[in-house]
Structure formats: C-alpha cells, structure tokens
Backbone as JSON Lines, residues from 0, in Angstrom:
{"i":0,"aa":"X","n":[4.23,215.56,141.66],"ca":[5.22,214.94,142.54],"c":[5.13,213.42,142.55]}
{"i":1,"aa":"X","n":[4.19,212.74,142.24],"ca":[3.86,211.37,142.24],"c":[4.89,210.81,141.16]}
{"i":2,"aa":"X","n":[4.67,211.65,140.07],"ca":[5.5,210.92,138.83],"c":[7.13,211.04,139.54]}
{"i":3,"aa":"X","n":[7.66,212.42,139.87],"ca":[9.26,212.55,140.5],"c":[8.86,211.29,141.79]}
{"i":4,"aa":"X","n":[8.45,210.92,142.68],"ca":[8.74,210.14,142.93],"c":[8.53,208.55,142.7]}
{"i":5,"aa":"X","n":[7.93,208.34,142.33],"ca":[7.92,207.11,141.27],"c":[9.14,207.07,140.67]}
{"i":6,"aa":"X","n":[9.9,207.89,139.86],"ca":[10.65,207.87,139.12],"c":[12.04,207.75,140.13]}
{"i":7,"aa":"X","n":[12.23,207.95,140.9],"ca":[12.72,208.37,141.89],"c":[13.53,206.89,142.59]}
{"i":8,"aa":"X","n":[12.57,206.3,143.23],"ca":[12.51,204.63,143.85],"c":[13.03,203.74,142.22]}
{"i":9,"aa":"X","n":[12.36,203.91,141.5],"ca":[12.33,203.01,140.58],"c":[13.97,203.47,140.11]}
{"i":10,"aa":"X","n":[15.01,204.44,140.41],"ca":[16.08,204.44,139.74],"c":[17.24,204.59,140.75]}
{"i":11,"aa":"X","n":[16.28,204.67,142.45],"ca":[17.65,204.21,143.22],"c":[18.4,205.81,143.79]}
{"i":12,"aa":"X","n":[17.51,206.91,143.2],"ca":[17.93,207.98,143.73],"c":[16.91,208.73,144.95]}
{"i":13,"aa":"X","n":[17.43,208.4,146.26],"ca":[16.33,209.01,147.21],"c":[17.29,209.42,148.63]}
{"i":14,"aa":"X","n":[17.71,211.0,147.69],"ca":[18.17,211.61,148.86],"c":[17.54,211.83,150.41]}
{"i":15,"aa":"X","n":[16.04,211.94,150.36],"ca":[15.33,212.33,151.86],"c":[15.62,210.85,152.56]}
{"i":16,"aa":"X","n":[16.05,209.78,152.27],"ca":[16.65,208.9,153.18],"c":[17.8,209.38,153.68]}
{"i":17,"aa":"X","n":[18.87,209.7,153.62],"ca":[20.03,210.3,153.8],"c":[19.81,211.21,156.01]}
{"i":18,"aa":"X","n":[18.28,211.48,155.61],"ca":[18.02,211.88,156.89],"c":[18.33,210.55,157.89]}
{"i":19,"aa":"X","n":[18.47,209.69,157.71],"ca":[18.14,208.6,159.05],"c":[19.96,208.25,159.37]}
{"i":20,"aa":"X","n":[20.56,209.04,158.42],"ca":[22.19,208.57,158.48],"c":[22.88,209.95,158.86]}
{"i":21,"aa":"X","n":[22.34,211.01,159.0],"ca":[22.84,212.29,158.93],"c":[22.51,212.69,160.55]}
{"i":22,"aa":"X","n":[23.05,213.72,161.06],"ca":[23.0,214.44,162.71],"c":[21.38,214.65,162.61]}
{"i":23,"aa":"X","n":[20.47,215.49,161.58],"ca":[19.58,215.79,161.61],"c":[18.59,214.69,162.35]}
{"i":24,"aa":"X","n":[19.43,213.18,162.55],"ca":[18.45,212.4,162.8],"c":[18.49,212.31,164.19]}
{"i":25,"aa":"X","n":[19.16,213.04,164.82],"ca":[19.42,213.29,166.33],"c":[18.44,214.57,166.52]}
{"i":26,"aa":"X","n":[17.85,215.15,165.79],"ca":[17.08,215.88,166.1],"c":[15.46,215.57,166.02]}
{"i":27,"aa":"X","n":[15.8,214.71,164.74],"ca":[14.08,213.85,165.12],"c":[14.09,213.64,166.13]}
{"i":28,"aa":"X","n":[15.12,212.11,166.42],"ca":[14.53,212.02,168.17],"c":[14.3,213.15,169.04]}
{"i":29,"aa":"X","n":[14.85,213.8,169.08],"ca":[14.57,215.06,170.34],"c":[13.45,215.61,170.38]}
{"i":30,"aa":"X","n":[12.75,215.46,169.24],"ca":[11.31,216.15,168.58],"c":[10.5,215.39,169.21]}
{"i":31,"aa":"X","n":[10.56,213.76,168.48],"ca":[10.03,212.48,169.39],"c":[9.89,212.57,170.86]}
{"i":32,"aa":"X","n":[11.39,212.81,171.35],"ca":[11.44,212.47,173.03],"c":[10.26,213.71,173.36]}
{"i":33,"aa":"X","n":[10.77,214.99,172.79],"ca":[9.52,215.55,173.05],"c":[7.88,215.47,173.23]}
{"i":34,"aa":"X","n":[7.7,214.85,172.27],"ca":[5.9,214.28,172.26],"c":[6.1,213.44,173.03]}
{"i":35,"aa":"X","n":[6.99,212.8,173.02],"ca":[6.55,211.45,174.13],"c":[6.08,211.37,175.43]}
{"i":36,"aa":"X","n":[7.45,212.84,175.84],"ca":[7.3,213.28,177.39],"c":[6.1,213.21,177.79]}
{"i":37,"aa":"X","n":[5.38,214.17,176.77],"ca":[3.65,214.67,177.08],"c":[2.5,213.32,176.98]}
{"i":38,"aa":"X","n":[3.18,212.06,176.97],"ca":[1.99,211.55,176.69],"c":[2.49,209.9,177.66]}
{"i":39,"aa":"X","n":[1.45,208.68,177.99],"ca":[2.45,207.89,178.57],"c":[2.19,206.52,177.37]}
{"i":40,"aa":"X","n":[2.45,205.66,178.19],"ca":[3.24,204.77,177.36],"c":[2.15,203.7,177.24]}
{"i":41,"aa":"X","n":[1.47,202.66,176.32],"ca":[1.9,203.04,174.65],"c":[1.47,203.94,174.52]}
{"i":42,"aa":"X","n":[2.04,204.86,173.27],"ca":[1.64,205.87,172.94],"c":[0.73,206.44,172.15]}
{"i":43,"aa":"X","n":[-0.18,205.11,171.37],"ca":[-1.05,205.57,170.78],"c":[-0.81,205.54,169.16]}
{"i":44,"aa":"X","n":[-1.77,205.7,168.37],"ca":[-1.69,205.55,167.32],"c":[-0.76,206.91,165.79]}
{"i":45,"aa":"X","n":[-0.03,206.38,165.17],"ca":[0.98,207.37,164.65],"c":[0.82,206.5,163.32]}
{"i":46,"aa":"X","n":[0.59,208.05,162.13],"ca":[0.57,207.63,160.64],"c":[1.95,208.47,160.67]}
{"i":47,"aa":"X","n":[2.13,207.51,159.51],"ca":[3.54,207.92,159.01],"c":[3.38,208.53,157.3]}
{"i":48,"aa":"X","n":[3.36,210.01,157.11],"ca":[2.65,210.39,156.06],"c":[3.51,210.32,154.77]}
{"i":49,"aa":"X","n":[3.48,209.91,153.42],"ca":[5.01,209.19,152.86],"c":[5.49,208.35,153.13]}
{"i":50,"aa":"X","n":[5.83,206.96,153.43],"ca":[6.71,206.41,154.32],"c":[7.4,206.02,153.99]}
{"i":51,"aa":"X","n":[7.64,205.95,152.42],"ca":[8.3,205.39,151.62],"c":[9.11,204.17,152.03]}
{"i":52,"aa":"X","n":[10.2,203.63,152.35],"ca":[10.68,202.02,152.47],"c":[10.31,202.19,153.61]}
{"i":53,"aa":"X","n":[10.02,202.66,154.68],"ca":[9.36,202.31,155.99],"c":[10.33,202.76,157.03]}
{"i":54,"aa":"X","n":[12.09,203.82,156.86],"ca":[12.64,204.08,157.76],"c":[12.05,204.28,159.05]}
{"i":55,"aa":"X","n":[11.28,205.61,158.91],"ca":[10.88,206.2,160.23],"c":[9.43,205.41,160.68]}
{"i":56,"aa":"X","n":[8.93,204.3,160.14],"ca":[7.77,203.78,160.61],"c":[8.33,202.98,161.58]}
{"i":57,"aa":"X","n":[9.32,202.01,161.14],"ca":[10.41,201.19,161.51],"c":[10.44,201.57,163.01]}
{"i":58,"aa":"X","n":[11.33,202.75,163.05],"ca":[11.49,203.8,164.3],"c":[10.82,203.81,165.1]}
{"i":59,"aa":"X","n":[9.53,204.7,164.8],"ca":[8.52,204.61,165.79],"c":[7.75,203.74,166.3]}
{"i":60,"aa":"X","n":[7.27,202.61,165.33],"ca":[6.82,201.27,166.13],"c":[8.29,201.02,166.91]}
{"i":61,"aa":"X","n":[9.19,200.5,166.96],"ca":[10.62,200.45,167.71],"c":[9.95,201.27,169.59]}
{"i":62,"aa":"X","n":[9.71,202.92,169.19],"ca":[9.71,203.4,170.16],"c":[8.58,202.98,170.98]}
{"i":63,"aa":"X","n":[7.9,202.05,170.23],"ca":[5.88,202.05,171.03],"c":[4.92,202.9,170.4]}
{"i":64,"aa":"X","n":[4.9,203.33,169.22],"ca":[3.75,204.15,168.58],"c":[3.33,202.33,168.39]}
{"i":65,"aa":"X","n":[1.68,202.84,167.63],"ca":[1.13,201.97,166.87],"c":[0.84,202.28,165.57]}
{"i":66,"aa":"X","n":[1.66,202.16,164.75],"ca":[2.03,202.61,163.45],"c":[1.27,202.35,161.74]}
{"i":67,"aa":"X","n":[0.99,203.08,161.09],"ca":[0.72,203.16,159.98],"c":[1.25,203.52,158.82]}
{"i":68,"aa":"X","n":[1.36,202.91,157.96],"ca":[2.54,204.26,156.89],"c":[1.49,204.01,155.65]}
{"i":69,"aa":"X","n":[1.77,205.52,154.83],"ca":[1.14,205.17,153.88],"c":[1.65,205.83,152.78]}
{"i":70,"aa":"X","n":[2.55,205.3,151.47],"ca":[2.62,206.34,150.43],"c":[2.16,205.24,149.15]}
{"i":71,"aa":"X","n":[2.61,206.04,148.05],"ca":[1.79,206.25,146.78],"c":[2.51,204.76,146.35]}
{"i":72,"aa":"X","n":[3.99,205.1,145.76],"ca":[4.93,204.36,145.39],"c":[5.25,203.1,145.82]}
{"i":73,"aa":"X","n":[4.27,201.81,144.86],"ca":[4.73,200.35,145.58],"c":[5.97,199.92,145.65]}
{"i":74,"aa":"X","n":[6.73,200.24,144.6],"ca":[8.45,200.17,144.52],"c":[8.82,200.09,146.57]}
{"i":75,"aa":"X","n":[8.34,201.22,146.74],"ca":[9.13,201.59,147.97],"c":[8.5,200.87,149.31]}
{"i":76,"aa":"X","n":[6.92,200.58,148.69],"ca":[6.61,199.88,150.06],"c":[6.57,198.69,150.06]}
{"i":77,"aa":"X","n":[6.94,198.04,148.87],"ca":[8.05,196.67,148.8],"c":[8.96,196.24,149.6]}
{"i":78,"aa":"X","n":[9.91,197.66,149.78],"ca":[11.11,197.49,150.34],"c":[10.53,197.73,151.87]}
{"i":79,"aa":"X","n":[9.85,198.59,152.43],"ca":[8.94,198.68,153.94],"c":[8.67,197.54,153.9]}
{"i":80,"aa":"X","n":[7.99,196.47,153.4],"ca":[7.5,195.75,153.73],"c":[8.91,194.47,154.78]}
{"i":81,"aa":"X","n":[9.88,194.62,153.37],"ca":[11.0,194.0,153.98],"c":[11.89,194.08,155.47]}
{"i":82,"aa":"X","n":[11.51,195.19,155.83],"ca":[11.93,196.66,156.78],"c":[11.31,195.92,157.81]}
{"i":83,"aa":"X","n":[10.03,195.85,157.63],"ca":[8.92,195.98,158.62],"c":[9.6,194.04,159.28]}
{"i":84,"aa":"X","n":[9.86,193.16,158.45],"ca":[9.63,192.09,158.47],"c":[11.14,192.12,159.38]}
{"i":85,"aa":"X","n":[12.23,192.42,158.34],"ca":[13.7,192.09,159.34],"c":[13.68,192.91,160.52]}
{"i":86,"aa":"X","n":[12.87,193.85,160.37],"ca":[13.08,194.61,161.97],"c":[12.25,193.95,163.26]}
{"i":87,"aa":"X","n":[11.31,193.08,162.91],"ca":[10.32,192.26,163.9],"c":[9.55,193.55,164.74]}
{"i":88,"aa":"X","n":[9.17,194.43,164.14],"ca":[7.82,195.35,164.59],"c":[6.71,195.55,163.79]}
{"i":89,"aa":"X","n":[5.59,195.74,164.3],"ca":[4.59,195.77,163.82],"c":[4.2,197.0,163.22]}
{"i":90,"aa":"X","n":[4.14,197.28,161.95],"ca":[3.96,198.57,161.1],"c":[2.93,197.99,160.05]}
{"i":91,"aa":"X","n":[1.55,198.68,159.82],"ca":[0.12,198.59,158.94],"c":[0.9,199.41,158.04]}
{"i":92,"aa":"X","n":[1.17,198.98,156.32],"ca":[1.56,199.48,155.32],"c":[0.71,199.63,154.29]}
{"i":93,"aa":"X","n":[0.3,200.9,153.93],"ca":[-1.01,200.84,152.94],"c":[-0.68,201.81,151.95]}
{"i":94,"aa":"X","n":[-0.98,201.45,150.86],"ca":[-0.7,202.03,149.39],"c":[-1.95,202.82,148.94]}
{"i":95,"aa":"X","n":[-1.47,204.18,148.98],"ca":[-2.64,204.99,148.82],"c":[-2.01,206.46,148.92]}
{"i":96,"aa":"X","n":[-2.71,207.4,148.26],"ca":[-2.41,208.96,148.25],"c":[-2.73,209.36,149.21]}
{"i":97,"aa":"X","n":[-2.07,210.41,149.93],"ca":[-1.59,211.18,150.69],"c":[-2.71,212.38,150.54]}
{"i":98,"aa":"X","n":[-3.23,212.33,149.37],"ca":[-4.26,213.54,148.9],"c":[-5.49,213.1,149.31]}
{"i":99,"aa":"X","n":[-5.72,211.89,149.36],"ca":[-6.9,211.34,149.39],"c":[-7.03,210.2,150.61]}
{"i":100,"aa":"X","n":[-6.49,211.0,151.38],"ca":[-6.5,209.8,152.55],"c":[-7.96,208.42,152.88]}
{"i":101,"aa":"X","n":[-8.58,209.66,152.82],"ca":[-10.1,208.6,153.19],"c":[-10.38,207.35,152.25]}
{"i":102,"aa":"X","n":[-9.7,207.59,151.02],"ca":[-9.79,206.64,149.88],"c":[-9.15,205.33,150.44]}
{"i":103,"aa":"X","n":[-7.8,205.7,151.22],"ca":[-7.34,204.21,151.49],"c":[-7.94,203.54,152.6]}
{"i":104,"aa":"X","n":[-9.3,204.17,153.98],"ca":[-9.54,203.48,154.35],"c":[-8.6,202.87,155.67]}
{"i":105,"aa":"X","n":[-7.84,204.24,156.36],"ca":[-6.59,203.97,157.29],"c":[-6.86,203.81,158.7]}
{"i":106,"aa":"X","n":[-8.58,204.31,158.53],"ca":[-8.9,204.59,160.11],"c":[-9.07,205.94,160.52]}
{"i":107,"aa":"X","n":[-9.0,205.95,161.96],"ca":[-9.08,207.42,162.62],"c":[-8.75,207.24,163.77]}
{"i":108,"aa":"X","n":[-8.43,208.31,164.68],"ca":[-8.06,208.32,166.27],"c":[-7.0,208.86,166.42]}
{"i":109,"aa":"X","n":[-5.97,208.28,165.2],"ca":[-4.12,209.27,164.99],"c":[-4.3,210.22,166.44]}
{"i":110,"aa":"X","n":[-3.14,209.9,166.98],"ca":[-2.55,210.72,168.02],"c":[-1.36,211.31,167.39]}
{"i":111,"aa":"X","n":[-0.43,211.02,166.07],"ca":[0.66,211.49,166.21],"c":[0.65,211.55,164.87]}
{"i":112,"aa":"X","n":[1.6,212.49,163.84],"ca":[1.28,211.76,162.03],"c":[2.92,212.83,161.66]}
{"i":113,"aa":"X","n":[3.28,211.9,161.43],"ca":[4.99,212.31,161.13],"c":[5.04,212.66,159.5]}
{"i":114,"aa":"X","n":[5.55,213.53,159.22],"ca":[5.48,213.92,157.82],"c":[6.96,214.78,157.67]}
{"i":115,"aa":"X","n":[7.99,213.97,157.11],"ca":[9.29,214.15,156.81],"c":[9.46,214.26,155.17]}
{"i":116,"aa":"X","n":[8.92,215.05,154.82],"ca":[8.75,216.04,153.23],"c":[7.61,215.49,152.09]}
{"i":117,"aa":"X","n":[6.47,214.95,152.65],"ca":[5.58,214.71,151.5],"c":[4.63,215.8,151.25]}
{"i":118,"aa":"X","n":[4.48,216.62,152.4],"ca":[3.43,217.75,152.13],"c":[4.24,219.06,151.51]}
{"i":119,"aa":"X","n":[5.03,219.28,151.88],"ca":[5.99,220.35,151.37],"c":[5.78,220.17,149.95]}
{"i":120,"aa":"X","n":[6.07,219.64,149.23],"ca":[6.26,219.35,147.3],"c":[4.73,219.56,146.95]}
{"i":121,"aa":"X","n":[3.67,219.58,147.63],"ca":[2.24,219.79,146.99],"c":[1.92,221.22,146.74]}
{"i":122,"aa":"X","n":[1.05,221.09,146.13],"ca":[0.32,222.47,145.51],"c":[-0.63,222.8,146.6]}
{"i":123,"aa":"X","n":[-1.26,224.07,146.7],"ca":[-2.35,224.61,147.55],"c":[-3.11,223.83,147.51]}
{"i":124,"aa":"X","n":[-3.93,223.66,146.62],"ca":[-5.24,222.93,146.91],"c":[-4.89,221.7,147.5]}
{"i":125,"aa":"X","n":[-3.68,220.71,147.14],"ca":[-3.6,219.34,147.83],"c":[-3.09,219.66,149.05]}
{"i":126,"aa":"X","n":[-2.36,220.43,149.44],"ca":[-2.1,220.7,150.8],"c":[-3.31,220.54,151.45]}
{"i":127,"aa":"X","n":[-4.34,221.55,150.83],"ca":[-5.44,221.75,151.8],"c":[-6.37,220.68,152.14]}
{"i":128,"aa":"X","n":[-6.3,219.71,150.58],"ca":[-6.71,218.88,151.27],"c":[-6.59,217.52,152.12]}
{"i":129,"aa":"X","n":[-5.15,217.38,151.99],"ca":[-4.71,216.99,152.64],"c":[-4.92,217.23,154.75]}
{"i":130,"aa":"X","n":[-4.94,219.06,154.67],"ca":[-5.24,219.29,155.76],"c":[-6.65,218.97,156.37]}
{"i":131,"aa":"X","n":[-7.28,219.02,155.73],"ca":[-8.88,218.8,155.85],"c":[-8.83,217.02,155.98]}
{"i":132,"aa":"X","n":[-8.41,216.23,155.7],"ca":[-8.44,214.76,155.37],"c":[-7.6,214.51,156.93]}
{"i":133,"aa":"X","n":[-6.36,214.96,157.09],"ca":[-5.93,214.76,158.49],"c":[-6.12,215.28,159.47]}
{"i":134,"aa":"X","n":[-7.35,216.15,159.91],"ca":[-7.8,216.75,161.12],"c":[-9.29,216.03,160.93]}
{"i":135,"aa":"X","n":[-9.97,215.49,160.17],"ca":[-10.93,214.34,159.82],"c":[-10.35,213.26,160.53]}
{"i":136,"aa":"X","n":[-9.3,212.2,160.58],"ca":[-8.74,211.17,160.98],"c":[-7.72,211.36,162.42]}
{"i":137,"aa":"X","n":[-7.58,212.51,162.77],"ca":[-6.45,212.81,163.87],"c":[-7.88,213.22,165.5]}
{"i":138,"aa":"X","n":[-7.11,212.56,166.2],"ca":[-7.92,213.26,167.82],"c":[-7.69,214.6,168.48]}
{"i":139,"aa":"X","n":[-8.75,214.56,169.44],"ca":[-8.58,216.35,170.04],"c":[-6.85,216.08,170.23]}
{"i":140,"aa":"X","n":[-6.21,217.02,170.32],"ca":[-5.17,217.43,170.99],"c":[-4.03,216.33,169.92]}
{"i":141,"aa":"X","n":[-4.18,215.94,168.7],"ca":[-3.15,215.39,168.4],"c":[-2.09,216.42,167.39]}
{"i":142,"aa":"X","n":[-0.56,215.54,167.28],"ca":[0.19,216.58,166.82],"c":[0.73,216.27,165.86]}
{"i":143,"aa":"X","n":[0.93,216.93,164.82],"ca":[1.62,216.69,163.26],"c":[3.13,217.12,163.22]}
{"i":144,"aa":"X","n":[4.32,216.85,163.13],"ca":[5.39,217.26,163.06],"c":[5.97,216.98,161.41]}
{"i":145,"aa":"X","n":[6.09,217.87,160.87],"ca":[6.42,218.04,159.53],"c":[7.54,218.8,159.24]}
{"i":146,"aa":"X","n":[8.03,218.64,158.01],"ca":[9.16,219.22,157.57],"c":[9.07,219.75,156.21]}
{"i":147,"aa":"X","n":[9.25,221.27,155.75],"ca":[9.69,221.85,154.73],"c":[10.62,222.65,154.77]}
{"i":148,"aa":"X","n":[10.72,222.54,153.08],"ca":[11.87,223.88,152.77],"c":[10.94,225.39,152.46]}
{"i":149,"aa":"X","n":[11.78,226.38,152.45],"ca":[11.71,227.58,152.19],"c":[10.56,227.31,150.33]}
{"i":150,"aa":"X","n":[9.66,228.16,150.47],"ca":[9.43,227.88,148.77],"c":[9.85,228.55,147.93]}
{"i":151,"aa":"X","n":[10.11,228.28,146.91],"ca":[10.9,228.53,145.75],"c":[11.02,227.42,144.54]}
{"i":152,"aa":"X","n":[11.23,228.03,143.56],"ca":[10.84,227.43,142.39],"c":[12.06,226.02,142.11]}
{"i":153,"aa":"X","n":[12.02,224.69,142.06],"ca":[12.92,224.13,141.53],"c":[13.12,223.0,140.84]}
{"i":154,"aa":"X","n":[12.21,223.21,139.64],"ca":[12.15,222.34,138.98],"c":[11.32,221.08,139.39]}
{"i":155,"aa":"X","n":[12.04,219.97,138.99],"ca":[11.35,218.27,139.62],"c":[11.35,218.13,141.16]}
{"i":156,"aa":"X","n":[11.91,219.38,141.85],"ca":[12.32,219.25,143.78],"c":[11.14,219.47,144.19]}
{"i":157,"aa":"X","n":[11.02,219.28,145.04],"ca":[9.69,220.03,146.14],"c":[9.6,221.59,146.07]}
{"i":158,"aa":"X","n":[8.84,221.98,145.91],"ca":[8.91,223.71,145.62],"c":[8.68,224.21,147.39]}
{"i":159,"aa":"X","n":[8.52,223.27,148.25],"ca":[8.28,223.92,149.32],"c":[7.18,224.47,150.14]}
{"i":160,"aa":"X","n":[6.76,224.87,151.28],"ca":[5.7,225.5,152.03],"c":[6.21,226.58,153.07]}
{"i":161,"aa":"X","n":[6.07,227.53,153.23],"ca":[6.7,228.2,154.51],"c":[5.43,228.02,155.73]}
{"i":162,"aa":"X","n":[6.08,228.75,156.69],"ca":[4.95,228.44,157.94],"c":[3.16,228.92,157.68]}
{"i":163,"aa":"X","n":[3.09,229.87,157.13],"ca":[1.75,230.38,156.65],"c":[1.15,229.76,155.6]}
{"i":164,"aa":"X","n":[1.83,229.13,154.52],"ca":[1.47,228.09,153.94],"c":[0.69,226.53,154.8]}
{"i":165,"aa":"X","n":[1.37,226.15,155.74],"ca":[1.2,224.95,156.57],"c":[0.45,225.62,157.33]}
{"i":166,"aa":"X","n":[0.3,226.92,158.19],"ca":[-1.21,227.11,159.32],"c":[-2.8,227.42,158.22]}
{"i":167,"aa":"X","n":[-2.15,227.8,156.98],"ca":[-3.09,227.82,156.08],"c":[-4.12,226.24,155.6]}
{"i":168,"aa":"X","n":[-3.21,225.71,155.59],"ca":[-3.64,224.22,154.81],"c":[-4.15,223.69,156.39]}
{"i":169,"aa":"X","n":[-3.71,224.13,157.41],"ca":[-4.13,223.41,159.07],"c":[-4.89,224.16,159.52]}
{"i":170,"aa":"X","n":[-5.84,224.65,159.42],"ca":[-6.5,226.21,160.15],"c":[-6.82,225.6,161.78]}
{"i":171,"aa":"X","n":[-7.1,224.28,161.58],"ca":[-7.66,223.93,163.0],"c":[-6.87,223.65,163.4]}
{"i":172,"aa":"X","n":[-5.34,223.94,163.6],"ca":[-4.19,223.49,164.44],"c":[-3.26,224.74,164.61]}
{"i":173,"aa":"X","n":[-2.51,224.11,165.41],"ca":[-1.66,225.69,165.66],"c":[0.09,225.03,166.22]}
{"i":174,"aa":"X","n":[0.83,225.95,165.5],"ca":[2.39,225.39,165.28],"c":[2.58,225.65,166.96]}
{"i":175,"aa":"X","n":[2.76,224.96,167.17],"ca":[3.96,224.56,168.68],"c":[5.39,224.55,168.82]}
{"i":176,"aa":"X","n":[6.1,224.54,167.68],"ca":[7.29,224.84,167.62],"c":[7.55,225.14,166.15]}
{"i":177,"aa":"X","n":[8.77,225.32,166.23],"ca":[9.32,226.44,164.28],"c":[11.11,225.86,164.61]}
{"i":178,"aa":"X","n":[11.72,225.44,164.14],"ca":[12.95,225.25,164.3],"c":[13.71,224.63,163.0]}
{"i":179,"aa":"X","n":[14.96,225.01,162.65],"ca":[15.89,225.13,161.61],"c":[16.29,223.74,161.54]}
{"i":180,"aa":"X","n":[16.22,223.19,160.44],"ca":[16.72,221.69,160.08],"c":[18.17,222.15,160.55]}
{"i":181,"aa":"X","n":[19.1,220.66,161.26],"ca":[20.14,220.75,161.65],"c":[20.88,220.27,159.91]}
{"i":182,"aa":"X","n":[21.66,220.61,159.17],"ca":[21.99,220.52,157.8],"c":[23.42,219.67,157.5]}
{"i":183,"aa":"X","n":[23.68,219.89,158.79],"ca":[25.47,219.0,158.57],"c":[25.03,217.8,157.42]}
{"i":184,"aa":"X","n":[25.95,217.84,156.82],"ca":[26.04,217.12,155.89],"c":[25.52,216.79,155.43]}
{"i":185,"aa":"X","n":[24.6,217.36,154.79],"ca":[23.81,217.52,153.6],"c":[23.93,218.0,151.93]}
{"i":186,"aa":"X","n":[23.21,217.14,151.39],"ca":[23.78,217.92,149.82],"c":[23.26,219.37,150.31]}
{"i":187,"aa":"X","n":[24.36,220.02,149.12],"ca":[23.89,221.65,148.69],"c":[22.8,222.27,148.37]}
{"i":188,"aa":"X","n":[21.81,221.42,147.72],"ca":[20.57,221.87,147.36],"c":[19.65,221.51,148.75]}
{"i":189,"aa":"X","n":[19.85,220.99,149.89],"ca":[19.2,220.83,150.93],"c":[19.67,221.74,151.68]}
{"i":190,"aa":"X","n":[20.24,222.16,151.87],"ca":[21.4,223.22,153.36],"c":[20.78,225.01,152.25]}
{"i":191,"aa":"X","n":[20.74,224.81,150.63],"ca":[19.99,226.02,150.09],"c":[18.48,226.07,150.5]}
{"i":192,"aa":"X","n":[17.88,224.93,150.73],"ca":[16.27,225.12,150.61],"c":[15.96,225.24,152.19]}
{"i":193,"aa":"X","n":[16.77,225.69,152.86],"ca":[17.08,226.06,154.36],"c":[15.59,225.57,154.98]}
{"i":194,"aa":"X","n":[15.48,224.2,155.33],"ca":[14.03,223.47,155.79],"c":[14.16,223.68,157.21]}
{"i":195,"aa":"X","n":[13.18,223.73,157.8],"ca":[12.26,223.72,159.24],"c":[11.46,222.35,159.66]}
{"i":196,"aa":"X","n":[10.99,222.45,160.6],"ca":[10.58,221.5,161.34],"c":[9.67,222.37,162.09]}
{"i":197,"aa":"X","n":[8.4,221.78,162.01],"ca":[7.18,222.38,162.55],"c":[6.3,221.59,163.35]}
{"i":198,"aa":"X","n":[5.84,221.56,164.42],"ca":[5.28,220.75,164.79],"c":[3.98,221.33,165.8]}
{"i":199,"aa":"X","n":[3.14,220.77,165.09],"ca":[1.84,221.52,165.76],"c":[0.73,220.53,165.93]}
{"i":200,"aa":"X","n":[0.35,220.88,166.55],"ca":[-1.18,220.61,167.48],"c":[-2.45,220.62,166.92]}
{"i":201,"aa":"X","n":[-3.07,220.56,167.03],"ca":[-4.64,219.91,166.36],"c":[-5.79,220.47,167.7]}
{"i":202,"aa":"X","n":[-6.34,221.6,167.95],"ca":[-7.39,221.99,169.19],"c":[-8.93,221.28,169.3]}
C-alpha cells in the first residue's frame, strides 16, 4: 500500500479526500461531538493515523485536540504542512510508518487516534502490529475511531478489514460502536466496498 499511495499523491488522484466535501463528513463530526461529550475541554492528545495533507488534523486541532499526524508519503505532508500553516493551528507532522510507529518517536499518552482508511488496506501481520504499537502509545480508557470497507479482493484498493479483523489486530480494546458509512455521493467503488465506522476503546 505504500507504493499505491505514493503513487497516488504524486499523480493528484486521492479519492479518500473527497470525505471532507461529502455528507459523510457530517458524520465524522457526530462521532467527534461524541468523544468529546465524554471528555472536557482541552481534550487531550489525538494522532491522526495517515494524515496525509493534514485535512482531518487541521479539524481536530480547530476543535482543541492536541494533534499529531503521521503518514509515510512526504508529497502529502508537504501539502499538511501548508494546511497546518494557512489554517493558524497547531498540528506536530511526522513522516514515518504507520507499521512502525515507535520508529518515528511520536510519544505516548494519545487519548484519541483517528484513522480514516490507513489500517483497512494492511495485511494481518501489519494490522497487528500496528495494534500492538498503538495500545503501547494510547492511555487507559483511550479511543480509536477507524474506518473500513467490507474485505474483498481489489486489486491496487484497500482490500479491507471487517469487525473481527479490527478486534483481532486490538485484542486489548473493545468496539463501542459499528455503524454504516453515510455514502451519498460517493464514487461506485466506495458505496460497493460498503465501509463502517468503528470506534472503540482501549481497557
């Protein structure tokens, strides 16, 4: 998945932005307003897992997280960086795998770690360790809200995780909610890979 997205930024095709312009993005917030309720204000520290140009880091520093983003692809955190700068919030941008978190050196304490399709496209073992790397860096009681599609085979796309896949790769956490991506207007191959929104807890 590193190479598809690399390839990806570098040619200007990056449909999972399309989320911050689409209804679905009325449902992040609601997800958001949700965690927020439960917690008070500031809210504490939030990695942004992927962050690619920095949309949703953008966001959540905006709302009062204290923000981190971290993906692979400098192309894209070029453009975060720009993000970070015209938006006048404070977002820590660090270039580093998602597989190997401890490698970049991001910290620990995460109260919150937003993941809007970078874990979905991995294989078992990186899932897992991925899961093992973010319950290492996350606090008692913190919550991961992530998004996949259904799995299935598709080529250069994300092949996907279903829910037993994700409590698998999380053993020390437990889903708190399960709910149907809102799809309006979405390409066809997104509204087919019929994605969820999961958001769970860390004990």
């Amino acid at each position: 998945m590193r190479l598809f997205y690399t390839v990806a930024y570098w040619v200007g095709v990056r449909p999972w932005e399309q989320m911050a312009t689409l209804p679905v993005r009325h449902q992040v917030d609601a997800l958001l307003d949700r965690e927020e309720a439960e917690r008070e204000p500031p809210f504490g520290q939030a990695l942004d897992l992927g962050c690619g140009t920095g949309i949703w880091a953008v966001r959540l520093a905006a709302r009062g997280w204290h923000v981190t983003g971290i993906d692979i692809v400098g192309k894209a955190l070029r453009q975060a960086r720009r993000r970070v700068r015209d938006a006048g919030v404070d977002v820590r941008l660090v270039h580093g795998d998602i597989t190997r978190i401890g490698a970049a050196s991001i910290g620990a304490g995460y109260q919150f770690v937003l993941d809007l399709g970078a874990i979905h496209g991995l294989g078992e073992r990186e899932r897992a360790a991925v899961g093992r790397q973010i319950t290492a860096i996350t606090s008692h009681k913190a919550t991961l809200l992530t998004v996949a599609w259904v799995p299935a085979r598709r080529g250069p796309l994300p092949r996907g995780a279903g829910r037993g896949d994700i409590e698998t790769a999380f053993p020390d956490w437990t889903v708190v909610d399960d709910e149907a991506c809102d799809v309006t207007g979405a390409p066809r191959f997104v509204k087919n890979a019929q994605p969820r929104f999961y958001r769970l807890r860390r004990g």
